[in-house]
């Protein structure tokens, strides 16, 4: 089942425009997540914004962005102020140029999103842009506001849709020559065939199972065991026993041991 769109707007190439929607191509919602607890009571710990001077909690409606212009001196910007400086790229992906599909270095690719037509009327225009890029083996270059920041993006035709990759800015990517310059540029030619043989033996067609997370699986198994252990015991009519101590610490110890055992198994393998 498709998820609710993360963004809605328009895809534009010269005079060709169509409504589109976009959703992240990746998710971490299935990952095991932990809450922070008070280990003495077992209650959840909550966080809140507190005024640095009065030490009183700040209500949501009183929160604002502040740009520092001096020590303890800020220009206050509300959400309405920020919305008023919206760029065209907030709602329109205008393809400005194209580049060969294999010319974008992987290190610049940041996060993938699925881009698709938002209604039946825009299907044809979307398909024309997608198939033209496929035929010429190019990707589209554009800009889009994501999280209040204008990001460069790449549009890559993929099957019946388009994958939109947000790009890292140039100053965010460290030059590889700074790290690779001291590595020998030639390997022993007699050893290369041996490694090639090993590579051939280990080469298989890609499947998502190749990047499964064994630690995640171990955590889920451990949590399932702990859930069973937490089931209430039947009353026996004997004198009341002291309430068992909170098992929060025991769970954390078990998790640490599980992770350590998994790492040891990896090294041994």
mmCIF file of C-alpha atoms in Angstrom:
data_model
loop_
_atom_site.group_PDB
_atom_site.id
_atom_site.type_symbol
_atom_site.label_atom_id
_atom_site.label_comp_id
_atom_site.label_asym_id
_atom_site.label_seq_id
_atom_site.Cartn_x
_atom_site.Cartn_y
_atom_site.Cartn_z
ATOM 1 C CA UNK A 1 0.000 0.000 0.000
ATOM 2 C CA UNK A 2 1.417 3.391 -1.030
ATOM 3 C CA UNK A 3 2.243 5.821 1.752
ATOM 4 C CA UNK A 4 0.799 9.310 2.071
ATOM 5 C CA UNK A 5 2.828 11.701 -0.155
ATOM 6 C CA UNK A 6 5.635 13.551 1.598
ATOM 7 C CA UNK A 7 5.448 16.415 -0.931
ATOM 8 C CA UNK A 8 3.106 17.586 -3.686
ATOM 9 C CA UNK A 9 3.845 20.043 -6.477
ATOM 10 C CA UNK A 10 4.691 20.254 -10.171
ATOM 11 C CA UNK A 11 7.308 18.807 -12.505
ATOM 12 C CA UNK A 12 8.222 21.304 -15.207
ATOM 13 C CA UNK A 13 10.342 21.108 -18.370
ATOM 14 C CA UNK A 14 10.069 24.236 -20.483
ATOM 15 C CA UNK A 15 6.323 24.438 -21.333
ATOM 16 C CA UNK A 16 5.564 20.881 -20.231
ATOM 17 C CA UNK A 17 4.137 20.763 -16.692
ATOM 18 C CA UNK A 18 2.417 18.039 -14.714
ATOM 19 C CA UNK A 19 1.287 17.633 -11.072
ATOM 20 C CA UNK A 20 3.422 15.160 -9.122
ATOM 21 C CA UNK A 21 3.822 13.816 -5.624
ATOM 22 C CA UNK A 22 6.864 12.466 -3.858
ATOM 23 C CA UNK A 23 7.567 10.099 -0.984
ATOM 24 C CA UNK A 24 10.877 8.968 0.570
ATOM 25 C CA UNK A 25 12.193 5.764 -1.002
ATOM 26 C CA UNK A 26 13.726 4.580 2.272
ATOM 27 C CA UNK A 27 12.386 4.189 5.794
ATOM 28 C CA UNK A 28 13.723 3.326 9.223
ATOM 29 C CA UNK A 29 10.308 2.882 10.816
ATOM 30 C CA UNK A 30 10.842 -0.876 11.122
ATOM 31 C CA UNK A 31 14.035 -0.441 13.139
ATOM 32 C CA UNK A 32 13.988 -1.272 16.831
ATOM 33 C CA UNK A 33 13.670 1.959 18.786
ATOM 34 C CA UNK A 34 14.018 2.509 22.511
ATOM 35 C CA UNK A 35 12.452 5.021 24.876
ATOM 36 C CA UNK A 36 14.440 6.676 27.625
ATOM 37 C CA UNK A 37 13.164 5.561 31.021
ATOM 38 C CA UNK A 38 13.717 6.365 34.664
ATOM 39 C CA UNK A 39 15.277 3.061 35.742
ATOM 40 C CA UNK A 40 14.058 3.519 39.335
ATOM 41 C CA UNK A 41 10.377 3.862 38.416
ATOM 42 C CA UNK A 42 10.211 2.379 34.921
ATOM 43 C CA UNK A 43 8.402 5.538 33.741
ATOM 44 C CA UNK A 44 9.227 7.277 30.456
ATOM 45 C CA UNK A 45 11.355 10.422 30.553
ATOM 46 C CA UNK A 46 9.948 13.415 28.661
ATOM 47 C CA UNK A 47 11.887 16.361 27.289
ATOM 48 C CA UNK A 48 10.740 19.955 26.935
ATOM 49 C CA UNK A 49 12.123 23.347 26.001
ATOM 50 C CA UNK A 50 12.960 25.514 29.008
ATOM 51 C CA UNK A 51 13.670 29.256 29.064
ATOM 52 C CA UNK A 52 17.406 29.626 29.745
ATOM 53 C CA UNK A 53 16.823 32.578 32.121
ATOM 54 C CA UNK A 54 13.494 31.961 33.859
ATOM 55 C CA UNK A 55 13.956 28.150 33.771
ATOM 56 C CA UNK A 56 10.231 27.828 33.032
ATOM 57 C CA UNK A 57 8.871 25.511 30.288
ATOM 58 C CA UNK A 58 8.053 27.226 26.971
ATOM 59 C CA UNK A 59 4.701 26.508 25.338
ATOM 60 C CA UNK A 60 4.685 25.274 21.733
ATOM 61 C CA UNK A 61 2.916 28.400 20.489
ATOM 62 C CA UNK A 62 5.658 30.603 21.975
ATOM 63 C CA UNK A 63 8.544 28.847 20.234
ATOM 64 C CA UNK A 64 10.248 30.766 17.400
ATOM 65 C CA UNK A 65 13.443 30.663 15.349
ATOM 66 C CA UNK A 66 16.188 33.084 16.318
ATOM 67 C CA UNK A 67 19.114 34.386 14.244
ATOM 68 C CA UNK A 68 21.968 35.610 16.462
ATOM 69 C CA UNK A 69 23.216 39.114 15.657
ATOM 70 C CA UNK A 70 25.186 39.502 18.865
ATOM 71 C CA UNK A 71 25.594 38.007 22.307
ATOM 72 C CA UNK A 72 22.119 37.311 23.727
ATOM 73 C CA UNK A 73 20.688 39.398 20.871
ATOM 74 C CA UNK A 74 18.495 37.647 18.305
ATOM 75 C CA UNK A 75 16.325 38.451 15.328
ATOM 76 C CA UNK A 76 13.122 36.449 15.911
ATOM 77 C CA UNK A 77 11.494 34.684 12.960
ATOM 78 C CA UNK A 78 8.097 32.965 13.222
ATOM 79 C CA UNK A 79 6.821 30.152 11.008
ATOM 80 C CA UNK A 80 4.757 32.725 9.089
ATOM 81 C CA UNK A 81 7.913 34.793 8.433
ATOM 82 C CA UNK A 82 9.703 31.733 7.096
ATOM 83 C CA UNK A 83 6.761 30.763 4.883
ATOM 84 C CA UNK A 84 6.729 34.263 3.360
ATOM 85 C CA UNK A 85 10.239 33.806 1.922
ATOM 86 C CA UNK A 86 9.208 30.643 0.086
ATOM 87 C CA UNK A 87 10.931 30.165 -3.275
ATOM 88 C CA UNK A 88 9.400 28.822 -6.476
ATOM 89 C CA UNK A 89 11.245 25.579 -5.750
ATOM 90 C CA UNK A 90 8.941 24.968 -2.776
ATOM 91 C CA UNK A 91 6.232 23.742 -5.150
ATOM 92 C CA UNK A 92 7.894 23.319 -8.577
ATOM 93 C CA UNK A 93 10.685 21.031 -9.780
ATOM 94 C CA UNK A 94 11.848 22.930 -12.852
ATOM 95 C CA UNK A 95 14.395 20.822 -14.778
ATOM 96 C CA UNK A 96 17.092 23.337 -15.705
ATOM 97 C CA UNK A 97 19.668 21.076 -17.363
ATOM 98 C CA UNK A 98 20.618 17.475 -18.031
ATOM 99 C CA UNK A 99 23.731 15.373 -17.532
ATOM 100 C CA UNK A 100 24.840 11.903 -18.672
ATOM 101 C CA UNK A 101 23.328 9.304 -16.341
ATOM 102 C CA UNK A 102 26.727 7.867 -15.383
ATOM 103 C CA UNK A 103 28.385 11.225 -14.692
ATOM 104 C CA UNK A 104 26.994 11.890 -11.193
ATOM 105 C CA UNK A 105 29.488 10.644 -8.623
ATOM 106 C CA UNK A 106 27.866 8.417 -6.011
ATOM 107 C CA UNK A 107 29.315 10.429 -3.107
ATOM 108 C CA UNK A 108 27.036 13.368 -3.997
ATOM 109 C CA UNK A 109 23.838 11.286 -3.817
ATOM 110 C CA UNK A 110 22.153 11.931 -0.469
ATOM 111 C CA UNK A 111 18.621 10.549 -0.165
ATOM 112 C CA UNK A 112 16.267 8.916 -2.718
ATOM 113 C CA UNK A 113 12.585 9.739 -3.183
ATOM 114 C CA UNK A 114 9.946 8.226 -5.465
ATOM 115 C CA UNK A 115 8.385 10.783 -7.824
ATOM 116 C CA UNK A 116 5.101 9.941 -9.597
ATOM 117 C CA UNK A 117 2.154 11.673 -11.328
ATOM 118 C CA UNK A 118 -0.422 13.068 -8.932
ATOM 119 C CA UNK A 119 -3.419 12.588 -11.228
ATOM 120 C CA UNK A 120 -4.401 10.854 -14.455
ATOM 121 C CA UNK A 121 -4.310 14.098 -16.461
ATOM 122 C CA UNK A 122 -0.574 14.497 -15.782
ATOM 123 C CA UNK A 123 0.346 10.920 -16.687
ATOM 124 C CA UNK A 124 1.150 11.659 -20.323
ATOM 125 C CA UNK A 125 3.396 14.660 -19.641
ATOM 126 C CA UNK A 126 5.177 12.721 -16.889
ATOM 127 C CA UNK A 127 5.692 9.708 -19.178
ATOM 128 C CA UNK A 128 7.072 11.880 -21.994
ATOM 129 C CA UNK A 129 9.696 13.474 -19.715
ATOM 130 C CA UNK A 130 10.600 10.091 -18.179
ATOM 131 C CA UNK A 131 10.928 8.218 -21.481
ATOM 132 C CA UNK A 132 12.863 11.014 -23.187
ATOM 133 C CA UNK A 133 15.468 10.908 -20.398
ATOM 134 C CA UNK A 134 15.629 7.115 -20.700
ATOM 135 C CA UNK A 135 16.162 7.284 -24.454
ATOM 136 C CA UNK A 136 18.995 9.803 -24.149
ATOM 137 C CA UNK A 137 20.469 8.084 -21.036
ATOM 138 C CA UNK A 138 20.497 11.332 -19.073
ATOM 139 C CA UNK A 139 19.315 12.543 -15.669
ATOM 140 C CA UNK A 140 17.619 15.856 -14.970
ATOM 141 C CA UNK A 141 19.196 18.497 -12.719
ATOM 142 C CA UNK A 142 16.957 20.804 -10.694
ATOM 143 C CA UNK A 143 16.386 22.367 -7.272
ATOM 144 C CA UNK A 144 13.807 21.747 -4.575
ATOM 145 C CA UNK A 145 13.161 23.106 -1.100
ATOM 146 C CA UNK A 146 13.350 20.203 1.382
ATOM 147 C CA UNK A 147 13.123 20.950 5.093
ATOM 148 C CA UNK A 148 13.319 24.739 4.507
ATOM 149 C CA UNK A 149 16.594 24.348 2.595
ATOM 150 C CA UNK A 150 16.927 24.583 -1.163
ATOM 151 C CA UNK A 151 18.712 21.453 -2.339
ATOM 152 C CA UNK A 152 20.094 20.476 -5.716
ATOM 153 C CA UNK A 153 18.337 17.320 -6.947
ATOM 154 C CA UNK A 154 18.820 14.731 -9.678
ATOM 155 C CA UNK A 155 15.877 13.092 -11.446
ATOM 156 C CA UNK A 156 16.621 9.544 -12.595
ATOM 157 C CA UNK A 157 14.061 7.650 -14.730
ATOM 158 C CA UNK A 158 13.424 4.248 -13.160
ATOM 159 C CA UNK A 159 10.884 1.723 -14.511
ATOM 160 C CA UNK A 160 7.525 3.558 -14.743
ATOM 161 C CA UNK A 161 8.496 6.354 -12.366
ATOM 162 C CA UNK A 162 11.319 8.730 -11.509
ATOM 163 C CA UNK A 163 13.695 8.547 -8.564
ATOM 164 C CA UNK A 164 14.578 11.985 -7.221
ATOM 165 C CA UNK A 165 17.897 12.111 -5.358
ATOM 166 C CA UNK A 166 18.719 15.067 -3.141
ATOM 167 C CA UNK A 167 22.386 16.011 -3.574
ATOM 168 C CA UNK A 168 25.037 17.031 -1.091
ATOM 169 C CA UNK A 169 26.515 20.468 -1.671
ATOM 170 C CA UNK A 170 30.018 20.592 -3.124
ATOM 171 C CA UNK A 171 31.567 21.864 0.113
ATOM 172 C CA UNK A 172 30.088 18.876 1.986
ATOM 173 C CA UNK A 173 32.123 16.341 -0.001
ATOM 174 C CA UNK A 174 35.743 15.833 0.996
ATOM 175 C CA UNK A 175 38.224 15.457 -1.902
ATOM 176 C CA UNK A 176 39.180 11.791 -2.219
ATOM 177 C CA UNK A 177 42.770 12.566 -3.199
ATOM 178 C CA UNK A 178 43.403 13.828 0.325
ATOM 179 C CA UNK A 179 42.877 10.281 1.585
ATOM 180 C CA UNK A 180 44.000 8.063 -1.309
ATOM 181 C CA UNK A 181 47.234 9.786 -2.351
ATOM 182 C CA UNK A 182 49.516 7.618 -0.178
ATOM 183 C CA UNK A 183 48.060 4.297 -1.371
ATOM 184 C CA UNK A 184 50.170 2.273 -3.832
ATOM 185 C CA UNK A 185 48.753 2.772 -7.308
ATOM 186 C CA UNK A 186 49.793 -0.678 -8.590
ATOM 187 C CA UNK A 187 49.111 -4.133 -7.182
ATOM 188 C CA UNK A 188 51.187 -7.295 -7.621
ATOM 189 C CA UNK A 189 50.070 -8.572 -11.071
ATOM 190 C CA UNK A 190 50.572 -12.212 -10.009
ATOM 191 C CA UNK A 191 48.007 -11.867 -7.236
ATOM 192 C CA UNK A 192 45.256 -10.257 -9.303
ATOM 193 C CA UNK A 193 44.126 -13.489 -11.074
ATOM 194 C CA UNK A 194 43.828 -15.241 -7.698
ATOM 195 C CA UNK A 195 41.606 -12.473 -6.347
ATOM 196 C CA UNK A 196 39.585 -12.466 -9.563
ATOM 197 C CA UNK A 197 38.954 -16.193 -9.105
ATOM 198 C CA UNK A 198 37.811 -15.569 -5.544
ATOM 199 C CA UNK A 199 35.533 -12.754 -6.695
ATOM 200 C CA UNK A 200 33.996 -14.994 -9.351
ATOM 201 C CA UNK A 201 33.255 -17.682 -6.758
ATOM 202 C CA UNK A 202 31.546 -15.192 -4.482
ATOM 203 C CA UNK A 203 29.623 -13.258 -7.155
ATOM 204 C CA UNK A 204 25.833 -13.581 -7.059
ATOM 205 C CA UNK A 205 22.944 -11.581 -8.428
ATOM 206 C CA UNK A 206 22.017 -8.737 -6.091
ATOM 207 C CA UNK A 207 19.140 -9.246 -3.645
ATOM 208 C CA UNK A 208 18.096 -7.120 -0.632
ATOM 209 C CA UNK A 209 18.927 -10.087 1.612
ATOM 210 C CA UNK A 210 22.605 -9.276 1.079
ATOM 211 C CA UNK A 211 22.220 -6.277 3.391
ATOM 212 C CA UNK A 212 20.067 -7.771 6.142
ATOM 213 C CA UNK A 213 20.760 -6.618 9.690
ATOM 214 C CA UNK A 214 21.610 -9.586 11.984
ATOM 215 C CA UNK A 215 21.837 -7.341 15.056
ATOM 216 C CA UNK A 216 18.322 -6.056 14.362
ATOM 217 C CA UNK A 217 17.092 -9.648 14.120
ATOM 218 C CA UNK A 218 18.838 -10.538 17.397
ATOM 219 C CA UNK A 219 17.233 -7.557 19.131
ATOM 220 C CA UNK A 220 13.762 -8.564 17.944
ATOM 221 C CA UNK A 221 14.311 -12.128 19.174
ATOM 222 C CA UNK A 222 15.559 -10.862 22.525
ATOM 223 C CA UNK A 223 12.585 -8.512 22.919
ATOM 224 C CA UNK A 224 10.211 -11.387 22.117
ATOM 225 C CA UNK A 225 11.824 -13.470 24.871
ATOM 226 C CA UNK A 226 11.559 -10.589 27.338
ATOM 227 C CA UNK A 227 7.881 -10.114 26.509
ATOM 228 C CA UNK A 228 7.224 -13.741 27.437
ATOM 229 C CA UNK A 229 9.125 -13.305 30.699
ATOM 230 C CA UNK A 230 6.992 -10.284 31.612
ATOM 231 C CA UNK A 231 3.691 -12.235 31.522
ATOM 232 C CA UNK A 232 1.967 -12.136 34.939
ATOM 233 C CA UNK A 233 2.398 -15.270 37.058
ATOM 234 C CA UNK A 234 -0.544 -17.184 38.500
ATOM 235 C CA UNK A 235 -1.324 -16.483 42.144
ATOM 236 C CA UNK A 236 -0.421 -19.394 44.442
ATOM 237 C CA UNK A 237 -2.102 -18.504 47.761
ATOM 238 C CA UNK A 238 1.266 -18.355 49.472
ATOM 239 C CA UNK A 239 2.424 -15.271 51.262
ATOM 240 C CA UNK A 240 3.016 -12.279 49.030
ATOM 241 C CA UNK A 241 6.490 -12.116 47.614
ATOM 242 C CA UNK A 242 8.383 -8.916 47.234
ATOM 243 C CA UNK A 243 7.743 -7.215 43.913
ATOM 244 C CA UNK A 244 10.439 -8.081 41.365
ATOM 245 C CA UNK A 245 12.979 -5.372 40.739
ATOM 246 C CA UNK A 246 12.663 -3.361 37.537
ATOM 247 C CA UNK A 247 14.078 -5.361 34.636
ATOM 248 C CA UNK A 248 15.212 -2.286 32.672
ATOM 249 C CA UNK A 249 18.856 -2.764 33.663
ATOM 250 C CA UNK A 250 18.682 -6.505 32.891
ATOM 251 C CA UNK A 251 17.328 -5.786 29.414
ATOM 252 C CA UNK A 252 20.126 -3.314 28.694
ATOM 253 C CA UNK A 253 22.745 -5.789 29.934
ATOM 254 C CA UNK A 254 21.237 -8.468 27.726
ATOM 255 C CA UNK A 255 21.203 -6.135 24.735
ATOM 256 C CA UNK A 256 24.859 -5.263 25.246
ATOM 257 C CA UNK A 257 25.721 -8.961 25.471
ATOM 258 C CA UNK A 258 23.663 -9.724 22.375
ATOM 259 C CA UNK A 259 25.435 -7.018 20.365
ATOM 260 C CA UNK A 260 28.846 -8.122 21.667
ATOM 261 C CA UNK A 261 28.138 -11.776 20.800
ATOM 262 C CA UNK A 262 27.024 -10.772 17.317
ATOM 263 C CA UNK A 263 30.189 -8.757 16.722
ATOM 264 C CA UNK A 264 32.324 -11.664 17.973
ATOM 265 C CA UNK A 265 30.494 -14.006 15.590
ATOM 266 C CA UNK A 266 31.157 -11.643 12.705
ATOM 267 C CA UNK A 267 34.862 -11.476 13.475
ATOM 268 C CA UNK A 268 35.058 -15.250 13.866
ATOM 269 C CA UNK A 269 33.319 -15.731 10.556
#
